[in-house]
Amino acid sequence: MQLVVARIGRAHGIKGEVTVEVRTDEPELRLAPGAVLATDPAAKGPLTIETGRVHSGRLLLRFEGVTDRTGAEALRNILLIADVDPEELPEEEDEYYDHQLMDLDVVTKDGVEVGRITEISHLPSQDLFIVERPDGSEVMIPFVEAIVTEIDLEEQRAVIDPPPGLIDDRAEIASARDEESGEESDEESGEESDGETGGGS
């Protein structure tokens, strides 16, 4: 199985280093010196990592054969792809590979459907689930133990206990109540509602 593990960003310095947007939980394994990675577009690869280091919180890589800033800039926005055994599991018990989490159904602990995981965003501080809701909108859910209480790969679902305001169910319920109250008031006063609900200040 081929998985995207990083996207190459801007050139750093003049010796061929590039910043990378990490898309794997195991950069020390997938993006280690000596790793040979396929690319998208394929014509730009494969690329072999020569050196790697962290600078100001960002991972910097240099690839074999890329020795100057011009060569580094030519790699910008290329995706780095690793071959991963689909049966392989992370070393830590509570860790998962992105491909295991993609397309999981997300439900609250009360059984309310939230949506489906369509992307995992790896930020410096935490990982985020990008969840597509039934109406096509998206919600971002931090992948932290306090919020994501269970990952059930057999049932293909993630159970969450969202704090108020994380997902907009409560806001929709409140808005619906406000709208109903507004319609009742309009009917009492003989006015028609225009169907729009304004936000509170």
Tab-separated table of C-alpha atoms in Angstrom:
chain	number	residue	atom	x	y	z
A	1	MET	CA	0.000	0.000	0.000
A	2	GLN	CA	1.303	3.436	-0.904
A	3	LEU	CA	0.683	6.279	1.546
A	4	VAL	CA	1.512	9.968	1.358
A	5	VAL	CA	3.906	10.724	4.224
A	6	ALA	CA	4.851	14.351	3.461
A	7	ARG	CA	4.523	17.276	1.095
A	8	ILE	CA	7.620	19.261	0.175
A	9	GLY	CA	7.444	22.950	0.966
A	10	ARG	CA	9.806	25.867	0.432
A	11	ALA	CA	13.550	25.734	0.022
A	12	HIS	CA	15.530	26.482	3.182
A	13	GLY	CA	18.916	28.104	2.847
A	14	ILE	CA	21.201	27.600	-0.133
A	15	LYS	CA	22.402	24.005	0.323
A	16	GLY	CA	19.406	22.113	-1.026
A	17	GLU	CA	17.324	21.695	2.130
A	18	VAL	CA	13.533	21.890	1.981
A	19	THR	CA	10.807	22.238	4.569
A	20	VAL	CA	8.238	19.459	4.606
A	21	GLU	CA	4.635	19.218	5.747
A	22	VAL	CA	4.634	15.929	7.653
A	23	ARG	CA	1.655	13.643	7.027
A	24	THR	CA	2.705	10.628	9.070
A	25	ASP	CA	2.741	9.891	12.792
A	26	GLU	CA	6.149	8.248	12.405
A	27	PRO	CA	8.408	10.740	10.610
A	28	GLU	CA	11.446	9.274	12.354
A	29	LEU	CA	10.708	6.007	10.524
A	30	ARG	CA	9.197	7.122	7.209
A	31	LEU	CA	11.402	10.192	6.675
A	32	ALA	CA	14.725	8.928	7.985
A	33	PRO	CA	18.018	9.342	6.104
A	34	GLY	CA	18.356	6.587	3.533
A	35	ALA	CA	14.605	6.269	2.941
A	36	VAL	CA	13.685	5.996	-0.734
A	37	LEU	CA	10.316	7.561	-1.502
A	38	ALA	CA	8.116	7.585	-4.555
A	39	THR	CA	6.656	10.919	-5.607
A	40	ASP	CA	3.537	12.511	-7.008
A	41	PRO	CA	4.078	13.503	-9.781
A	42	ALA	CA	5.929	10.227	-10.330
A	43	ALA	CA	8.344	11.758	-12.840
A	44	LYS	CA	10.040	13.734	-10.041
A	45	GLY	CA	11.082	10.614	-8.152
A	46	PRO	CA	12.064	8.446	-6.562
A	47	LEU	CA	13.855	10.633	-4.021
A	48	THR	CA	16.345	9.371	-1.451
A	49	ILE	CA	16.612	11.294	1.821
A	50	GLU	CA	20.220	12.241	2.551
A	51	THR	CA	19.812	14.237	5.765
A	52	GLY	CA	17.045	15.380	8.066
A	53	ARG	CA	16.881	17.790	10.991
A	54	VAL	CA	14.386	19.856	12.946
A	55	HIS	CA	14.730	23.638	12.795
A	56	SER	CA	12.330	25.991	14.626
A	57	GLY	CA	9.771	23.235	14.906
A	58	ARG	CA	9.872	22.337	11.200
A	59	LEU	CA	11.402	19.243	9.665
A	60	LEU	CA	14.050	19.986	7.056
A	61	LEU	CA	15.164	17.359	4.546
A	62	ARG	CA	17.866	17.201	1.917
A	63	PHE	CA	17.722	14.688	-0.900
A	64	GLU	CA	20.560	12.977	-2.733
A	65	GLY	CA	21.545	14.936	-5.832
A	66	VAL	CA	19.920	18.180	-4.639
A	67	THR	CA	22.721	20.508	-3.606
A	68	ASP	CA	21.470	24.068	-4.079
A	69	ARG	CA	18.450	26.295	-3.598
A	70	THR	CA	17.408	26.078	-7.258
A	71	GLY	CA	17.175	22.305	-7.061
A	72	ALA	CA	15.276	22.519	-3.782
A	73	GLU	CA	12.754	25.012	-5.178
A	74	ALA	CA	12.081	22.656	-8.102
A	75	LEU	CA	10.752	20.083	-5.614
A	76	ARG	CA	8.132	22.362	-4.076
A	77	ASN	CA	4.640	20.839	-3.587
A	78	ILE	CA	5.776	17.328	-4.527
A	79	LEU	CA	4.132	14.602	-2.426
A	80	LEU	CA	6.387	11.961	-0.867
A	81	ILE	CA	4.974	8.439	-0.891
A	82	ALA	CA	6.080	5.416	1.160
A	83	ASP	CA	5.266	1.745	0.643
A	84	VAL	CA	3.551	0.453	3.785
A	85	ASP	CA	2.393	-3.075	4.548
A	86	PRO	CA	-1.399	-2.741	5.040
A	87	GLU	CA	-1.203	-5.274	7.906
A	88	GLU	CA	1.539	-3.333	9.682
A	89	LEU	CA	0.533	-1.672	12.947
A	90	PRO	CA	2.209	1.194	14.840
A	91	GLU	CA	4.444	0.276	17.760
A	92	GLU	CA	2.290	2.094	20.340
A	93	GLU	CA	-1.040	0.490	21.252
A	94	ASP	CA	-3.105	3.682	20.961
A	95	GLU	CA	-1.581	4.865	17.672
A	96	TYR	CA	-2.991	4.374	14.197
A	97	TYR	CA	-1.878	4.891	10.649
A	98	ASP	CA	-3.841	7.375	8.575
A	99	HIS	CA	-5.183	4.684	6.246
A	100	GLN	CA	-6.739	2.879	9.240
A	101	LEU	CA	-8.671	5.992	10.244
A	102	MET	CA	-9.806	7.184	6.833
A	103	ASP	CA	-13.519	6.692	6.121
A	104	LEU	CA	-14.366	5.761	9.712
A	105	ASP	CA	-17.862	6.801	10.758
A	106	VAL	CA	-17.796	9.386	13.555
A	107	VAL	CA	-20.533	9.201	16.179
A	108	THR	CA	-21.017	10.807	19.566
A	109	LYS	CA	-21.067	8.680	22.718
A	110	ASP	CA	-24.876	9.050	22.589
A	111	GLY	CA	-24.945	7.458	19.138
A	112	VAL	CA	-25.587	10.648	17.142
A	113	GLU	CA	-24.046	10.498	13.660
A	114	VAL	CA	-21.507	13.255	13.024
A	115	GLY	CA	-20.028	12.233	9.682
A	116	ARG	CA	-17.116	10.416	8.051
A	117	ILE	CA	-13.371	11.006	8.351
A	118	THR	CA	-12.078	12.189	4.974
A	119	GLU	CA	-8.658	13.535	5.980
A	120	ILE	CA	-6.209	13.565	8.885
A	121	SER	CA	-4.298	16.811	9.352
A	122	HIS	CA	-1.010	16.531	11.231
A	123	LEU	CA	-0.310	19.813	13.008
A	124	PRO	CA	2.718	20.526	15.223
A	125	SER	CA	0.560	20.582	18.358
A	126	GLN	CA	-1.934	17.789	17.575
A	127	ASP	CA	-3.642	15.778	14.854
A	128	LEU	CA	-7.070	16.735	13.516
A	129	PHE	CA	-9.784	14.614	11.961
A	130	ILE	CA	-11.431	16.386	9.023
A	131	VAL	CA	-14.974	15.017	9.123
A	132	GLU	CA	-17.469	15.410	6.293
A	133	ARG	CA	-20.986	15.759	7.615
A	134	PRO	CA	-24.092	14.325	5.890
A	135	ASP	CA	-24.946	17.788	4.519
A	136	GLY	CA	-21.504	18.095	2.899
A	137	SER	CA	-20.054	20.548	5.419
A	138	GLU	CA	-16.855	19.799	7.319
A	139	VAL	CA	-15.945	19.850	10.996
A	140	MET	CA	-12.475	19.519	12.532
A	141	ILE	CA	-12.122	17.251	15.549
A	142	PRO	CA	-8.861	17.160	17.564
A	143	PHE	CA	-7.555	13.605	17.846
A	144	VAL	CA	-7.001	13.721	21.601
A	145	GLU	CA	-8.081	11.190	24.209
A	146	ALA	CA	-10.414	13.615	25.994
A	147	ILE	CA	-12.494	14.033	22.812
A	148	VAL	CA	-11.962	10.847	20.777
A	149	THR	CA	-12.888	8.258	23.382
A	150	GLU	CA	-12.818	5.132	21.216
A	151	ILE	CA	-11.493	3.894	17.885
A	152	ASP	CA	-13.213	0.671	16.834
A	153	LEU	CA	-11.589	-0.612	13.649
A	154	GLU	CA	-13.813	-3.708	13.521
A	155	GLU	CA	-16.965	-1.600	13.585
A	156	GLN	CA	-15.255	1.084	11.458
A	157	ARG	CA	-16.195	3.930	13.761
A	158	ALA	CA	-14.722	6.621	15.992
A	159	VAL	CA	-16.653	7.606	19.109
A	160	ILE	CA	-16.307	11.185	20.320
A	161	ASP	CA	-17.352	13.165	23.394
A	162	PRO	CA	-17.247	16.713	21.982
A	163	PRO	CA	-17.130	19.762	24.247
A	164	PRO	CA	-19.820	22.421	23.690
A	165	GLY	CA	-19.262	24.295	20.439
A	166	LEU	CA	-16.947	21.748	18.771
A	167	ILE	CA	-19.665	20.414	16.523
A	168	ASP	CA	-22.601	22.625	15.687
A	169	ASP	CA	-25.488	20.328	16.676
A	170	ARG	CA	-26.204	22.360	19.802
A	171	ALA	CA	-26.029	25.611	17.846
A	172	GLU	CA	-28.443	24.241	15.221
A	173	ILE	CA	-30.904	23.177	17.934
A	174	ALA	CA	-30.668	26.589	19.574
A	175	SER	CA	-31.127	28.330	16.234
A	176	ALA	CA	-34.155	26.191	15.431
A	177	ARG	CA	-35.692	27.057	18.782
A	178	ASP	CA	-34.981	30.735	18.259
A	179	GLU	CA	-36.516	30.581	14.787
A	180	GLU	CA	-39.644	28.863	16.109
A	181	SER	CA	-39.977	31.481	18.836
A	182	GLY	CA	-39.523	34.218	16.255
A	183	GLU	CA	-42.198	32.739	14.011
A	184	GLU	CA	-44.636	32.523	16.933
A	185	SER	CA	-43.949	36.158	17.791
A	186	ASP	CA	-44.435	37.182	14.158
A	187	GLU	CA	-47.703	35.298	13.942
A	188	GLU	CA	-48.920	36.976	17.111
A	189	SER	CA	-48.032	40.387	15.736
A	190	GLY	CA	-49.449	39.583	12.285
A	191	GLU	CA	-46.030	39.789	10.594
A	192	GLU	CA	-44.376	37.183	8.390
A	193	SER	CA	-40.864	35.907	9.055
A	194	ASP	CA	-38.318	36.194	6.265
A	195	GLY	CA	-36.798	32.842	7.326
A	196	GLU	CA	-33.434	34.237	8.361
A	197	THR	CA	-32.043	34.013	11.865
A	198	GLY	CA	-29.573	36.642	12.984
A	199	GLY	CA	-26.625	35.920	15.249
A	200	GLY	CA	-26.554	37.248	18.780
A	201	SER	CA	-24.118	39.917	19.808
